[in-house]
PDB file of C-alpha atoms in Angstrom:
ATOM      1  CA  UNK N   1       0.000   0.000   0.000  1.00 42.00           C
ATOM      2  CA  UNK N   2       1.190   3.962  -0.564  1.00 41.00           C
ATOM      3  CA  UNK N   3       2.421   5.228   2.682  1.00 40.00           C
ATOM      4  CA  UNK N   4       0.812   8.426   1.162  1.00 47.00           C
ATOM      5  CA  UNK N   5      -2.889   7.209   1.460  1.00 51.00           C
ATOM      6  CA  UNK N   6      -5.058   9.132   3.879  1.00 55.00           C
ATOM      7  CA  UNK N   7      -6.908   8.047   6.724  1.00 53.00           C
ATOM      8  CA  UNK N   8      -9.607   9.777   6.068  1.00 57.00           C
ATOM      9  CA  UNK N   9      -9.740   9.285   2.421  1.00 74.00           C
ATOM     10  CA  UNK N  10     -12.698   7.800   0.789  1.00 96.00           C
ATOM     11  CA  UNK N  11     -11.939   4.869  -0.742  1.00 98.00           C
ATOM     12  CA  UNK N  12     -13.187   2.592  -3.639  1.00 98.00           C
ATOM     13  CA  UNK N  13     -13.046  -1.248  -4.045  1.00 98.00           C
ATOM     14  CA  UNK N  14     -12.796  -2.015  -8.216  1.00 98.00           C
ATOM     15  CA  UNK N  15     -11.600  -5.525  -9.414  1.00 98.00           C
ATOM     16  CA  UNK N  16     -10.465  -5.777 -13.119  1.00 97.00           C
ATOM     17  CA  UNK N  17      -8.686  -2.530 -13.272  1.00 98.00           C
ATOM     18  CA  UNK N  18      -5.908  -3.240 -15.431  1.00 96.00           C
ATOM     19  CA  UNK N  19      -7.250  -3.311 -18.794  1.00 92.00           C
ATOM     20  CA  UNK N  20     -10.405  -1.935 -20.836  1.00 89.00           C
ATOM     21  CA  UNK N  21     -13.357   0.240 -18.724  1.00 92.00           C
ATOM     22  CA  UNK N  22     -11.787  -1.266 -15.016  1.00 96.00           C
ATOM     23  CA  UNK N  23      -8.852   0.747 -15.756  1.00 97.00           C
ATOM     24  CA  UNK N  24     -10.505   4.063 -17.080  1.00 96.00           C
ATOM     25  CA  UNK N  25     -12.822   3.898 -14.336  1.00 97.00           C
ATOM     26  CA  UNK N  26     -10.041   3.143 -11.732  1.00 98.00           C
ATOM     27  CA  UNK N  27      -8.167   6.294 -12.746  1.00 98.00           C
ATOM     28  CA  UNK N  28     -12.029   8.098 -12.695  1.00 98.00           C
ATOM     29  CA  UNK N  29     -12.422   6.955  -9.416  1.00 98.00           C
ATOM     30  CA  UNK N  30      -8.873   7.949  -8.085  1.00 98.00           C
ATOM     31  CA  UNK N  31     -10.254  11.773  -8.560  1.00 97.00           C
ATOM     32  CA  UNK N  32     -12.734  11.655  -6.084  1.00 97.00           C
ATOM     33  CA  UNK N  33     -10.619   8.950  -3.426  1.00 97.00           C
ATOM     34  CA  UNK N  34      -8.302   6.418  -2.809  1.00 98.00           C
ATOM     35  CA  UNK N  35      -8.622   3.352  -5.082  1.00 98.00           C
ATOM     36  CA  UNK N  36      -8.389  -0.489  -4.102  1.00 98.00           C
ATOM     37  CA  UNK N  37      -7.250  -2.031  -7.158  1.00 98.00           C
ATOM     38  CA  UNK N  38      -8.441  -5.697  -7.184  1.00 98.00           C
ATOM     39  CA  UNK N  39      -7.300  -7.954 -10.055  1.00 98.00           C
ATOM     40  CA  UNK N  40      -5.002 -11.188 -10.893  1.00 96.00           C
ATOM     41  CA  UNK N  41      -1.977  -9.903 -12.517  1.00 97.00           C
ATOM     42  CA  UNK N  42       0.625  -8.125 -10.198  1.00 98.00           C
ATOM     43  CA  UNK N  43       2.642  -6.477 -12.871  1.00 98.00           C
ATOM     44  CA  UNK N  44      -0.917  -4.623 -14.442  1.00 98.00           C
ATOM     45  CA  UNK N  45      -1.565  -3.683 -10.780  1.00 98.00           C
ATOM     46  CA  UNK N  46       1.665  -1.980  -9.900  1.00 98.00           C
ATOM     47  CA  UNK N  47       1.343  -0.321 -13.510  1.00 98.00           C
ATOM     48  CA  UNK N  48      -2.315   1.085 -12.732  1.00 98.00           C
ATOM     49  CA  UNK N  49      -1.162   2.104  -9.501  1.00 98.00           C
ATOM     50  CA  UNK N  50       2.011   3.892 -10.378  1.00 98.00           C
ATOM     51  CA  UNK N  51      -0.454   5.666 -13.284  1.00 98.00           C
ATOM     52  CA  UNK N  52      -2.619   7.115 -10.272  1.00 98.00           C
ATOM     53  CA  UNK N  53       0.113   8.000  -7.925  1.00 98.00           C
ATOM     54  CA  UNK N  54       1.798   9.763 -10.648  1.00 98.00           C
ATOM     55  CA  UNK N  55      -1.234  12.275 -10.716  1.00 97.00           C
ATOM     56  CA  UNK N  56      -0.978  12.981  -6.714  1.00 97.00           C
ATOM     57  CA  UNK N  57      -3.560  10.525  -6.210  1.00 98.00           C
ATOM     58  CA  UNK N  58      -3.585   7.573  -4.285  1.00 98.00           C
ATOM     59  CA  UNK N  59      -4.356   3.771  -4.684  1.00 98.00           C
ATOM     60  CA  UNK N  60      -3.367   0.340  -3.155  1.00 98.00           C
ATOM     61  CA  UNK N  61      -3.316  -2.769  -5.070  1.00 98.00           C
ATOM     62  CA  UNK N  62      -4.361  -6.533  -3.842  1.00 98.00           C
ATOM     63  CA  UNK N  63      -3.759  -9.536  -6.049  1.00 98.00           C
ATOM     64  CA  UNK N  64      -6.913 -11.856  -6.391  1.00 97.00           C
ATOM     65  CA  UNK N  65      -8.027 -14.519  -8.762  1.00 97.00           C
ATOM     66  CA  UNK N  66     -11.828 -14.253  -8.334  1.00 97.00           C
ATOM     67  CA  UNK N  67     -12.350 -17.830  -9.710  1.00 97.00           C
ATOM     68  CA  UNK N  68     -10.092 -19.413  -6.622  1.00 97.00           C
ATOM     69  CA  UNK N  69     -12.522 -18.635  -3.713  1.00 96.00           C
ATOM     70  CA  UNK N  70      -9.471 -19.415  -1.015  1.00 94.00           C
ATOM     71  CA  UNK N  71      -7.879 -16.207  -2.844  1.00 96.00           C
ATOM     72  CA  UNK N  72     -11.090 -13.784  -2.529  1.00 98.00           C
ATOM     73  CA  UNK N  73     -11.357 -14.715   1.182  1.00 96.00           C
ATOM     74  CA  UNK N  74      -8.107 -13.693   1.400  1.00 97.00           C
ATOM     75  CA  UNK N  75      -8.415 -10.761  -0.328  1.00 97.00           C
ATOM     76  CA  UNK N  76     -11.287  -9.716   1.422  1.00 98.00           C
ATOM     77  CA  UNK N  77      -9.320 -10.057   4.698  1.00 98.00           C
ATOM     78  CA  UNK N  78      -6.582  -8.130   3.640  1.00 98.00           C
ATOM     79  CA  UNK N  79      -8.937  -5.282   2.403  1.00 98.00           C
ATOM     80  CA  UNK N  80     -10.862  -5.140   5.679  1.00 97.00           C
ATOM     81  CA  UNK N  81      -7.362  -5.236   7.143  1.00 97.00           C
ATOM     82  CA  UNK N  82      -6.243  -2.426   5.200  1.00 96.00           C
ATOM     83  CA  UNK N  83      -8.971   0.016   7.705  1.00 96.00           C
ATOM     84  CA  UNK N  84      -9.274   2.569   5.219  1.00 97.00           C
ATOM     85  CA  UNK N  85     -13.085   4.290   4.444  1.00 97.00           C
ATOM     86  CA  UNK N  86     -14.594   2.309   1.996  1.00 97.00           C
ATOM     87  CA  UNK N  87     -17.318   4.037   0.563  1.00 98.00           C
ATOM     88  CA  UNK N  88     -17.720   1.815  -2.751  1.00 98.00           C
ATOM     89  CA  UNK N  89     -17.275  -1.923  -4.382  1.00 98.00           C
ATOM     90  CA  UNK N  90     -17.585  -1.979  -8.106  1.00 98.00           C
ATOM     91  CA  UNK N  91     -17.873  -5.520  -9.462  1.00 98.00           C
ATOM     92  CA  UNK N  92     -16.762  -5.039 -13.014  1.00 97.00           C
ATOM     93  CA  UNK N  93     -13.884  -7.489 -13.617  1.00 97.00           C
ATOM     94  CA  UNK N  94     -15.482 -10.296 -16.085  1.00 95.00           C
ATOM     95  CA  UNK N  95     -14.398 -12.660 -18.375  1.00 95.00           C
ATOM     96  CA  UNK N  96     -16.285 -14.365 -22.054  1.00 92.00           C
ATOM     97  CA  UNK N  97     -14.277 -17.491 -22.787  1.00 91.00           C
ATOM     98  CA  UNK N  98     -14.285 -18.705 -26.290  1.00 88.00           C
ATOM     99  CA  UNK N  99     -14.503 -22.270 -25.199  1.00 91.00           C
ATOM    100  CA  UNK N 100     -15.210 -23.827 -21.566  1.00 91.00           C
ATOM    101  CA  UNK N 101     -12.680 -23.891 -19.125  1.00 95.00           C
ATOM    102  CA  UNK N 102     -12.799 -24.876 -15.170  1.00 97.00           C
ATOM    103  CA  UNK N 103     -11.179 -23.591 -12.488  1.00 96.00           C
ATOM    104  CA  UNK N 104      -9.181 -25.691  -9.738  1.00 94.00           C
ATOM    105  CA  UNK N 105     -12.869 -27.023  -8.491  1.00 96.00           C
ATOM    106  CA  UNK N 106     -13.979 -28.048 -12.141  1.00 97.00           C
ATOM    107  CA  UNK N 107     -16.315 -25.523 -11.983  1.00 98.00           C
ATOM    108  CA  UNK N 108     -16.461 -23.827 -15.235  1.00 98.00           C
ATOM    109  CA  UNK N 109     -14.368 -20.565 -15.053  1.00 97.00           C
ATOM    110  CA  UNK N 110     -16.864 -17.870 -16.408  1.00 97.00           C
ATOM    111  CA  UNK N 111     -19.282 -19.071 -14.239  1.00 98.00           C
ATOM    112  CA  UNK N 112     -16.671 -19.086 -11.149  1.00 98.00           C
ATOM    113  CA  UNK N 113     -15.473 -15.450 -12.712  1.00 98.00           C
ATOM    114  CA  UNK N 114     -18.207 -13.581 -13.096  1.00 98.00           C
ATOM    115  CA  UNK N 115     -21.028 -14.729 -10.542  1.00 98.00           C
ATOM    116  CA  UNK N 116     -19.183 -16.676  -7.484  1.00 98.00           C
ATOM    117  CA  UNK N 117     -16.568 -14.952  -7.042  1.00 98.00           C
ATOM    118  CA  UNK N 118     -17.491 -11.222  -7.046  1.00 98.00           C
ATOM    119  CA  UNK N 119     -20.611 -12.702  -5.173  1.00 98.00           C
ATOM    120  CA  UNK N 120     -18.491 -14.238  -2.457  1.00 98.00           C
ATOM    121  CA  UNK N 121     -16.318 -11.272  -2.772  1.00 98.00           C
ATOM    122  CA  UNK N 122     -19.237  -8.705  -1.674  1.00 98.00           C
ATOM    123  CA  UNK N 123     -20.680 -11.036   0.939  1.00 98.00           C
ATOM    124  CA  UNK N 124     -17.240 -11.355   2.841  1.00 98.00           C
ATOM    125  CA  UNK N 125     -17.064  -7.417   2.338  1.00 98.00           C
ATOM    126  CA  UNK N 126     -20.489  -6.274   3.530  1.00 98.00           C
ATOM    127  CA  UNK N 127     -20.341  -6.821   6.906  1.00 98.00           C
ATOM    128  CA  UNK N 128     -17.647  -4.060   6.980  1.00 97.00           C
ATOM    129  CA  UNK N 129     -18.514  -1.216   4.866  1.00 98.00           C
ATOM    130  CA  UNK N 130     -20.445   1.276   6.164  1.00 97.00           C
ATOM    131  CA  UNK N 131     -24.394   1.832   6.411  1.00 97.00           C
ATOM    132  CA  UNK N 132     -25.111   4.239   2.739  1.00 98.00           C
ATOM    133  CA  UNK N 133     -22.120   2.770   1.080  1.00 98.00           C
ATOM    134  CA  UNK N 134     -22.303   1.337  -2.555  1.00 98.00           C
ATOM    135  CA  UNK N 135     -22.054  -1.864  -4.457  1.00 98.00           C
ATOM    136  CA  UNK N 136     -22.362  -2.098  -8.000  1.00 98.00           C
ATOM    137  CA  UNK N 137     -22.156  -4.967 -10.223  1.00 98.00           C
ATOM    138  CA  UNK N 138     -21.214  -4.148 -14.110  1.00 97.00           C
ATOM    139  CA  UNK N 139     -24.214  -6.761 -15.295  1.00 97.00           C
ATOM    140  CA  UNK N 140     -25.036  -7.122 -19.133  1.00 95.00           C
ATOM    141  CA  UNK N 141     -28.277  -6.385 -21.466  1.00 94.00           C
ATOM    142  CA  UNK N 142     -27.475  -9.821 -23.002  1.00 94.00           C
ATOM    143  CA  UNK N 143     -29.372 -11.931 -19.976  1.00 98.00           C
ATOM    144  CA  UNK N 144     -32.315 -10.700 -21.641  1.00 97.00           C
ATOM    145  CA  UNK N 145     -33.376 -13.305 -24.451  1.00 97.00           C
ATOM    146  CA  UNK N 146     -35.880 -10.652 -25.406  1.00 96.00           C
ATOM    147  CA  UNK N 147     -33.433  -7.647 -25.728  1.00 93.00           C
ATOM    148  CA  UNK N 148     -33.105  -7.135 -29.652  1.00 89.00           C
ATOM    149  CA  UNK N 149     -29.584  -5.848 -30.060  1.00 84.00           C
ATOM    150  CA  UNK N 150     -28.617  -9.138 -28.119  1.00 88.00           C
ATOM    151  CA  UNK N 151     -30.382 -11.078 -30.198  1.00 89.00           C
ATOM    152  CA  UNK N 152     -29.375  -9.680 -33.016  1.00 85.00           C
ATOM    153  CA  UNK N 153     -25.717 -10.394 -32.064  1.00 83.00           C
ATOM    154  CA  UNK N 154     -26.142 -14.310 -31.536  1.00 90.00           C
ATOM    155  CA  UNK N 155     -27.163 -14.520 -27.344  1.00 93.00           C
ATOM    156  CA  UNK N 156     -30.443 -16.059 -25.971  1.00 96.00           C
ATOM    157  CA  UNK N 157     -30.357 -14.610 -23.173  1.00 98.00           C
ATOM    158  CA  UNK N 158     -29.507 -16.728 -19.436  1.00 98.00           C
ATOM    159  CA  UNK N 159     -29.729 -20.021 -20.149  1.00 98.00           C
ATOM    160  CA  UNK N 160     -30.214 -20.669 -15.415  1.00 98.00           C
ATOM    161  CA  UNK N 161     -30.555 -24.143 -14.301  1.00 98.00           C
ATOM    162  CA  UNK N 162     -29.157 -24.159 -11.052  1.00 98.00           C
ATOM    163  CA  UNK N 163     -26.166 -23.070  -9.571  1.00 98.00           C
ATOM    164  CA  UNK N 164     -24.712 -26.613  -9.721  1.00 98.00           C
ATOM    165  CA  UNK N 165     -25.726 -26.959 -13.055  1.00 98.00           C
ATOM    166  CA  UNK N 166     -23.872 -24.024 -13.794  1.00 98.00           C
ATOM    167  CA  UNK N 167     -20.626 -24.830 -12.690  1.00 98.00           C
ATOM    168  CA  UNK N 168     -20.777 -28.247 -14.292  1.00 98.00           C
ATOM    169  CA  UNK N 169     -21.100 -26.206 -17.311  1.00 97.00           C
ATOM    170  CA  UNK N 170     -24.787 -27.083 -18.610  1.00 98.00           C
ATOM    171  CA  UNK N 171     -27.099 -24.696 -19.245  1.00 98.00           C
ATOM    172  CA  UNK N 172     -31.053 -24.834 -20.283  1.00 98.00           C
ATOM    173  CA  UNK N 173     -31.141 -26.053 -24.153  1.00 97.00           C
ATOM    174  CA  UNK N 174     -32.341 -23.791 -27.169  1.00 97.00           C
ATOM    175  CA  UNK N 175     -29.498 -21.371 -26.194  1.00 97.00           C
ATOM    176  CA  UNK N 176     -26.669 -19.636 -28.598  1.00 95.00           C
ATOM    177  CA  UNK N 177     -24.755 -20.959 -31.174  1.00 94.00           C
ATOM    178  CA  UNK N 178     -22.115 -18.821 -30.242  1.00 92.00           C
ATOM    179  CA  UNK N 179     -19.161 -20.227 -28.185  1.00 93.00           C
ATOM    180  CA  UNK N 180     -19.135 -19.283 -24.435  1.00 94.00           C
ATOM    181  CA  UNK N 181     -22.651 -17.272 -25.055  1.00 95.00           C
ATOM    182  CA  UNK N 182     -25.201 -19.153 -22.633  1.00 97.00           C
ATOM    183  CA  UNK N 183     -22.087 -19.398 -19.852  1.00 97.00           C
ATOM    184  CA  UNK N 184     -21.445 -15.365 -20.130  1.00 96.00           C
ATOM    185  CA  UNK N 185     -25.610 -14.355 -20.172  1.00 97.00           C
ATOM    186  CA  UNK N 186     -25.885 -17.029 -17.455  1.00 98.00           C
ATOM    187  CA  UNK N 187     -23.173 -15.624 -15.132  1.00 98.00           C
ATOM    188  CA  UNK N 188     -24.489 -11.966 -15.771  1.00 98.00           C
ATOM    189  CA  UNK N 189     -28.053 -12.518 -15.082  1.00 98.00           C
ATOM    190  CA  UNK N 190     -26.720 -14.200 -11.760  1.00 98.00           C
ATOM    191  CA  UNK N 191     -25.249 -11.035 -11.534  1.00 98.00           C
ATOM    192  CA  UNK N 192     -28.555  -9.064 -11.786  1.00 98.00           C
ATOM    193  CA  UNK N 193     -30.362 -11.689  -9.980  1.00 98.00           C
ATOM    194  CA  UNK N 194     -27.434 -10.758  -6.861  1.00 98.00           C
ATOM    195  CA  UNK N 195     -28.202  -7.132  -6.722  1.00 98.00           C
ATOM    196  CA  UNK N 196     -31.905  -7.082  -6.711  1.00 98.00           C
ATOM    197  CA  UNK N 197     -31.804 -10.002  -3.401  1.00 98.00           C
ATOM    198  CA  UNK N 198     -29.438  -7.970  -2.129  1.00 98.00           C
ATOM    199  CA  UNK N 199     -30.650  -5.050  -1.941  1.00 98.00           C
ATOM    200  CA  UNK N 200     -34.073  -6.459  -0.303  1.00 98.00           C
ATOM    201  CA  UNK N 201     -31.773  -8.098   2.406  1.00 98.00           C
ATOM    202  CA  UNK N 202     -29.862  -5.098   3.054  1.00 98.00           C
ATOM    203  CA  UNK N 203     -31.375  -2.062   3.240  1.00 98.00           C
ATOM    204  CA  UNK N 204     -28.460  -0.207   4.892  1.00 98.00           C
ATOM    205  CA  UNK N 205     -26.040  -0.681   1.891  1.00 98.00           C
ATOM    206  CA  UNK N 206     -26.969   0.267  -1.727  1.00 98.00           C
ATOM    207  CA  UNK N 207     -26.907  -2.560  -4.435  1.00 98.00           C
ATOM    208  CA  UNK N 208     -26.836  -1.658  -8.136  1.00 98.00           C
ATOM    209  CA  UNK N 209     -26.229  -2.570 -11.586  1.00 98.00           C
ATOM    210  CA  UNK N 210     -24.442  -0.968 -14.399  1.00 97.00           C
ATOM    211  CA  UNK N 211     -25.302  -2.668 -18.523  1.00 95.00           C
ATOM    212  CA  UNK N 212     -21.857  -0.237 -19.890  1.00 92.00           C
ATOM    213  CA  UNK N 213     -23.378  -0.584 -23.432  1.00 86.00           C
ATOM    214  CA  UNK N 214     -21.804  -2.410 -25.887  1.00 71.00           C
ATOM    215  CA  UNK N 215     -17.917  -1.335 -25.895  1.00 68.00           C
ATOM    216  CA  UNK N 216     -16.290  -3.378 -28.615  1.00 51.00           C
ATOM    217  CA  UNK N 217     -12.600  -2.685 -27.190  1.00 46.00           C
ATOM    218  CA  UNK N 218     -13.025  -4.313 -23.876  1.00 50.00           C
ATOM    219  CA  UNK N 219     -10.493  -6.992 -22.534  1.00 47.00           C
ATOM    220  CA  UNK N 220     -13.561  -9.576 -23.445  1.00 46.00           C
ATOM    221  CA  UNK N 221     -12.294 -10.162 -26.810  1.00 47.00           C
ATOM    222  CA  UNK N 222      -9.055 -11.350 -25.792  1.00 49.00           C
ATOM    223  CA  UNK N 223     -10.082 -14.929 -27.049  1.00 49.00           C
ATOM    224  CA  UNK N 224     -11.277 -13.612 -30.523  1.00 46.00           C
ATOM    225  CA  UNK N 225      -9.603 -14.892 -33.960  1.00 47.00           C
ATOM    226  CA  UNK N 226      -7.153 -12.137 -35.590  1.00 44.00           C
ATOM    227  CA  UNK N 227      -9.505 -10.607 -37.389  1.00 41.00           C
ATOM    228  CA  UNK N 228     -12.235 -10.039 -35.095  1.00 41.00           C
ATOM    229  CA  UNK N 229      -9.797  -8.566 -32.756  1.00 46.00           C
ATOM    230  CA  UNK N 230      -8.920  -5.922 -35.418  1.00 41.00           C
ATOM    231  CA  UNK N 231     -12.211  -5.318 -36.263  1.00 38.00           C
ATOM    232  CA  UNK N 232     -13.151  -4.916 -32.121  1.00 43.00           C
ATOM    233  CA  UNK N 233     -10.053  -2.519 -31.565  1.00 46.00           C
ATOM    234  CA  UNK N 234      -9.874  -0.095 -34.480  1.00 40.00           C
ATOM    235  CA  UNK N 235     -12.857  -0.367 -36.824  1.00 37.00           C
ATOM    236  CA  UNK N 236     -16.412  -0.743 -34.341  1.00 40.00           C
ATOM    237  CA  UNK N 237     -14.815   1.713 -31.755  1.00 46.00           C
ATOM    238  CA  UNK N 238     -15.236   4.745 -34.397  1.00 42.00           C
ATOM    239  CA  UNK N 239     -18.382   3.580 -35.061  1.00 43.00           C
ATOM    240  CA  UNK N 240     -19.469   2.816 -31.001  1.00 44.00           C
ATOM    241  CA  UNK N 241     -20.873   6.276 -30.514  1.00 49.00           C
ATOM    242  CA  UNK N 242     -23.595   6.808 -33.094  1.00 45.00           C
ATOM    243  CA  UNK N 243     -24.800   3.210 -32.800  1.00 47.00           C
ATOM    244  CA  UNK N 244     -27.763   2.848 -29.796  1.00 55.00           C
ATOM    245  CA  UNK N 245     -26.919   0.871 -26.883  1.00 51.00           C
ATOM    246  CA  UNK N 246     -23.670   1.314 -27.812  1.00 58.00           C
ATOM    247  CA  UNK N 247     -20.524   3.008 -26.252  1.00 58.00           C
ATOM    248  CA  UNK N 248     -16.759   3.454 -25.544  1.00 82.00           C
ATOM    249  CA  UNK N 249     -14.350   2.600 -22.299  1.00 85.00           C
ATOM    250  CA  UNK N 250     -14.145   5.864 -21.995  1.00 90.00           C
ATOM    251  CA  UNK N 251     -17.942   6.853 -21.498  1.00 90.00           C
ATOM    252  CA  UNK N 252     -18.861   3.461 -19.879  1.00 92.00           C
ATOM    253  CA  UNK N 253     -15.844   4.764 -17.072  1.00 95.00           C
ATOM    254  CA  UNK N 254     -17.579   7.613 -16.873  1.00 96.00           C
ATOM    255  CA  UNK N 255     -20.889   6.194 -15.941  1.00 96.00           C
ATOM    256  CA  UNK N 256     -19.645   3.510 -13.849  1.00 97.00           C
ATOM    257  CA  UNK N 257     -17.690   6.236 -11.430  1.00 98.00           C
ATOM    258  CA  UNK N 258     -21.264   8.286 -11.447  1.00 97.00           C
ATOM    259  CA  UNK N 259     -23.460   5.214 -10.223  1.00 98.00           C
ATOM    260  CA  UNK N 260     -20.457   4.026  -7.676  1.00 98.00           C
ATOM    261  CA  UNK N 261     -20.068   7.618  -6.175  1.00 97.00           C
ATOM    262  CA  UNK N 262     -23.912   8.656  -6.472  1.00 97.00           C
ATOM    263  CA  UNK N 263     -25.387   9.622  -2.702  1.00 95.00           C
ATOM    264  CA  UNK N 264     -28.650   9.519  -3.813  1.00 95.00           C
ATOM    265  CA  UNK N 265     -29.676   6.378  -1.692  1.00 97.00           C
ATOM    266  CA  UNK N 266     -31.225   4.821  -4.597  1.00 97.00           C
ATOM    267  CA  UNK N 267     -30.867   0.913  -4.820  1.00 98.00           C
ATOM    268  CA  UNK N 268     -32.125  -2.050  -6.261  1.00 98.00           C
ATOM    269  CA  UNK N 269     -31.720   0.035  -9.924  1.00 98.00           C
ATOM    270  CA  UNK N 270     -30.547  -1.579 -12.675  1.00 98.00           C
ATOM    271  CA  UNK N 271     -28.729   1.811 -15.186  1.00 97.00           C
ATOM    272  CA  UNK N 272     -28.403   1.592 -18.600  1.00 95.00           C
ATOM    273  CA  UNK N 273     -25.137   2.694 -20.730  1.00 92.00           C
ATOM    274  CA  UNK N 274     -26.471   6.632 -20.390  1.00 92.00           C
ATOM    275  CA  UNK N 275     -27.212   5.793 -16.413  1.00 95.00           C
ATOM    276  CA  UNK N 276     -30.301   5.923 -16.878  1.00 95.00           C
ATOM    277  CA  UNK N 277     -32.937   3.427 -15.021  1.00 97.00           C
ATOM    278  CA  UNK N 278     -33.766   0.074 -17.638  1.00 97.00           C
ATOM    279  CA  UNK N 279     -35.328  -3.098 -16.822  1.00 97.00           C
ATOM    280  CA  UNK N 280     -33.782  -6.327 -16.877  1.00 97.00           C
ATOM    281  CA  UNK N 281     -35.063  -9.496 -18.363  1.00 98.00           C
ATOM    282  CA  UNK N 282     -38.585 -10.939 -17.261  1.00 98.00           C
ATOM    283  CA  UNK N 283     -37.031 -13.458 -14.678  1.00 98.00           C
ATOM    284  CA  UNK N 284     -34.437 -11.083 -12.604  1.00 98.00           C
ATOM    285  CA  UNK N 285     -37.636  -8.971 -12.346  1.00 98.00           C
ATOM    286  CA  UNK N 286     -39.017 -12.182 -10.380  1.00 98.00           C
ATOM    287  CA  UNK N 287     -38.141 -12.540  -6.746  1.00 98.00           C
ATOM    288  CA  UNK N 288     -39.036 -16.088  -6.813  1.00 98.00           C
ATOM    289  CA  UNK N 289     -36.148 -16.479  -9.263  1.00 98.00           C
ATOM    290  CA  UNK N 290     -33.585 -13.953  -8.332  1.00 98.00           C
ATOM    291  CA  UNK N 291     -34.191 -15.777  -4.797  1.00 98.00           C
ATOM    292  CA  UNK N 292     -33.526 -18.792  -5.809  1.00 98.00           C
ATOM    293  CA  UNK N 293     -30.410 -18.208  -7.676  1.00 99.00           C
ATOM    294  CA  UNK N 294     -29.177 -16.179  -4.311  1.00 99.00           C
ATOM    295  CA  UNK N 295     -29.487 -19.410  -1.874  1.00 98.00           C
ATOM    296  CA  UNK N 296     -28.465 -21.903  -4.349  1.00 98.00           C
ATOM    297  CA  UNK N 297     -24.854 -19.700  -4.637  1.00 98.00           C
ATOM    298  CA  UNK N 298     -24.713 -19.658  -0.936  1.00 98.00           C
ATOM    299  CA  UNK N 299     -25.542 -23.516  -0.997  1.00 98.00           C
ATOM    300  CA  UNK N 300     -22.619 -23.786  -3.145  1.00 98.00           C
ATOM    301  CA  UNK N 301     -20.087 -21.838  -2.167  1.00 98.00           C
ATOM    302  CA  UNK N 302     -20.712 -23.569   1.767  1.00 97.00           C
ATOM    303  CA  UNK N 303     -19.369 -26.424   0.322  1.00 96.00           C
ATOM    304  CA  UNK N 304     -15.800 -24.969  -0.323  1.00 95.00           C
ATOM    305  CA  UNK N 305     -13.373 -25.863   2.053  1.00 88.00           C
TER     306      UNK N 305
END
């Protein structure tokens, strides 16, 4: 940690900060406090870091693998441990894989990434953060099998069985042909599902969620062929901003940082890429479900050692 960081500082939790709209956003948030940069790679963290302390601003960085739940219980130790102000816990870092992969449960990994972790993640947290503070979870428009631009770009929307079910890979049939589709929708309505129980439970903390818009030069198309990649970093970007539902790192960091530092006391809302309020699909809007995919992750995650 910076030896420089204030005590009385205001202070933000982000994970995936190193690349893509975590790291625009981490250097948004550093204006308005000190930053907790969460993420996997220590080199990336030291760089972000160095970035914000170069500006007279201050950040720490912890190293955490959000699919190895030992590591995020850790981490969450060594954040509480830390005793500085936290104010805010943005959920952003996510991955798409291209093809299945597991973690060292055999759990599939974008499961693991994207729901269990930053779910376990905020649960170990909560207890510490103070009553007003805010979580926010960067969700994703494409858990909605009826959203059109979605649809139109190969998803079907959460494909929820169970939470066992999900790490096991298998998801309800009649989903995308697309590889690594149904396992990224799934994980991010889980995602949605999370903040809307949560902020029922837990009236003293805010819970919301953040769809960034479409930003084709995100760190999610790290998996993509050559070509796509070229077309995802240089051609789509110049077109990102006069396309609805749309956007850019840039804005999406901008919006993010807005919704994380907001003291309006607003929760359970679920913002669009222009923070404005949107509706997710039919089933996160159903407490029965969202319910049920809240105690079947606790369930599961009781059961690691």
């Amino acid at each position: 940690m910076s030896k420089t960081v204030p005590a009385n500082h205001n202070a933000y939790i982000i994970t995936g900060p190193t690349s893509g709209i975590g790291r625009l956003t981490a250097l948004e948030l550093a204006k308005h406090g000190t930053v907790v940069l969460v993420g996997r790679d220590r080199g990336k963290l030291d760089e972000v870091q160095k970035t914000i302390e170069q500006r007279g601003e201050h950040a720490v960085s912890v190293v955490c693998d959000l699919s190895d739940f030992a590591s995020v219980r850790r981490v969450a130790a060594e954040i509480v441990a830390l005793n500085l102000p936290i104010v805010g816990l943005l959920n952003n870092a996510g991955i798409f894989p291209m093809r299945a992969t597991k973690n060292a449960l055999g759990w599939d990994m974008a499961f693991a990434t994207n729901h269990l972790g930053p779910f376990a993640l905020t649960e170990a947290l909560m207890p510490h953060l103070p009553n007003g503070a805010n979580v926010v979870f960067v969700c994703s428009g494409v858990e909605d099998p009826e959203r059109k631009p979605a649809k139109a770009a190969g998803f079907r929307g959460g494909r929820y069985i169970s939470a066992e079910a999900s790490t096991r890979g298998e998801w309800k049939s009649g989903g995308s042909a697309m590889p690594g589709a149904d396992a990224y929708a799934t994980s991010k309505q889980c995602n949605l599902a999370t903040v809307m129980v949560f902020a029922r439970e837990t009236p003293r903390l805010r819970f919301n969620a953040l769809e960034p818009g479409f930003t084709p030069n995100t760190g999610l198309g790290r998996e993509a062929n050559v070509f796509l990649r070229f077309l995802l970093n240089y051609i789509l970007p110049v077109l990102a901003p006069h396309i609805k539902y749309w956007s850019t790192p840039k804005k999406a960091a901008r919006v993010a940082t807005k919704v994380l530092i907001d003291a309006s006391g607003q929760t359970g809302i679920y913002y669009d890429e222009g923070g404005n309020p949107m509706l997710g699909s039919a089933l996160v809007r159903d407490p029965r479900f969202t319910a049920r995919v809240v105690a079947e992750t606790r369930a599961l995650l009781a059961t690691v050692p």
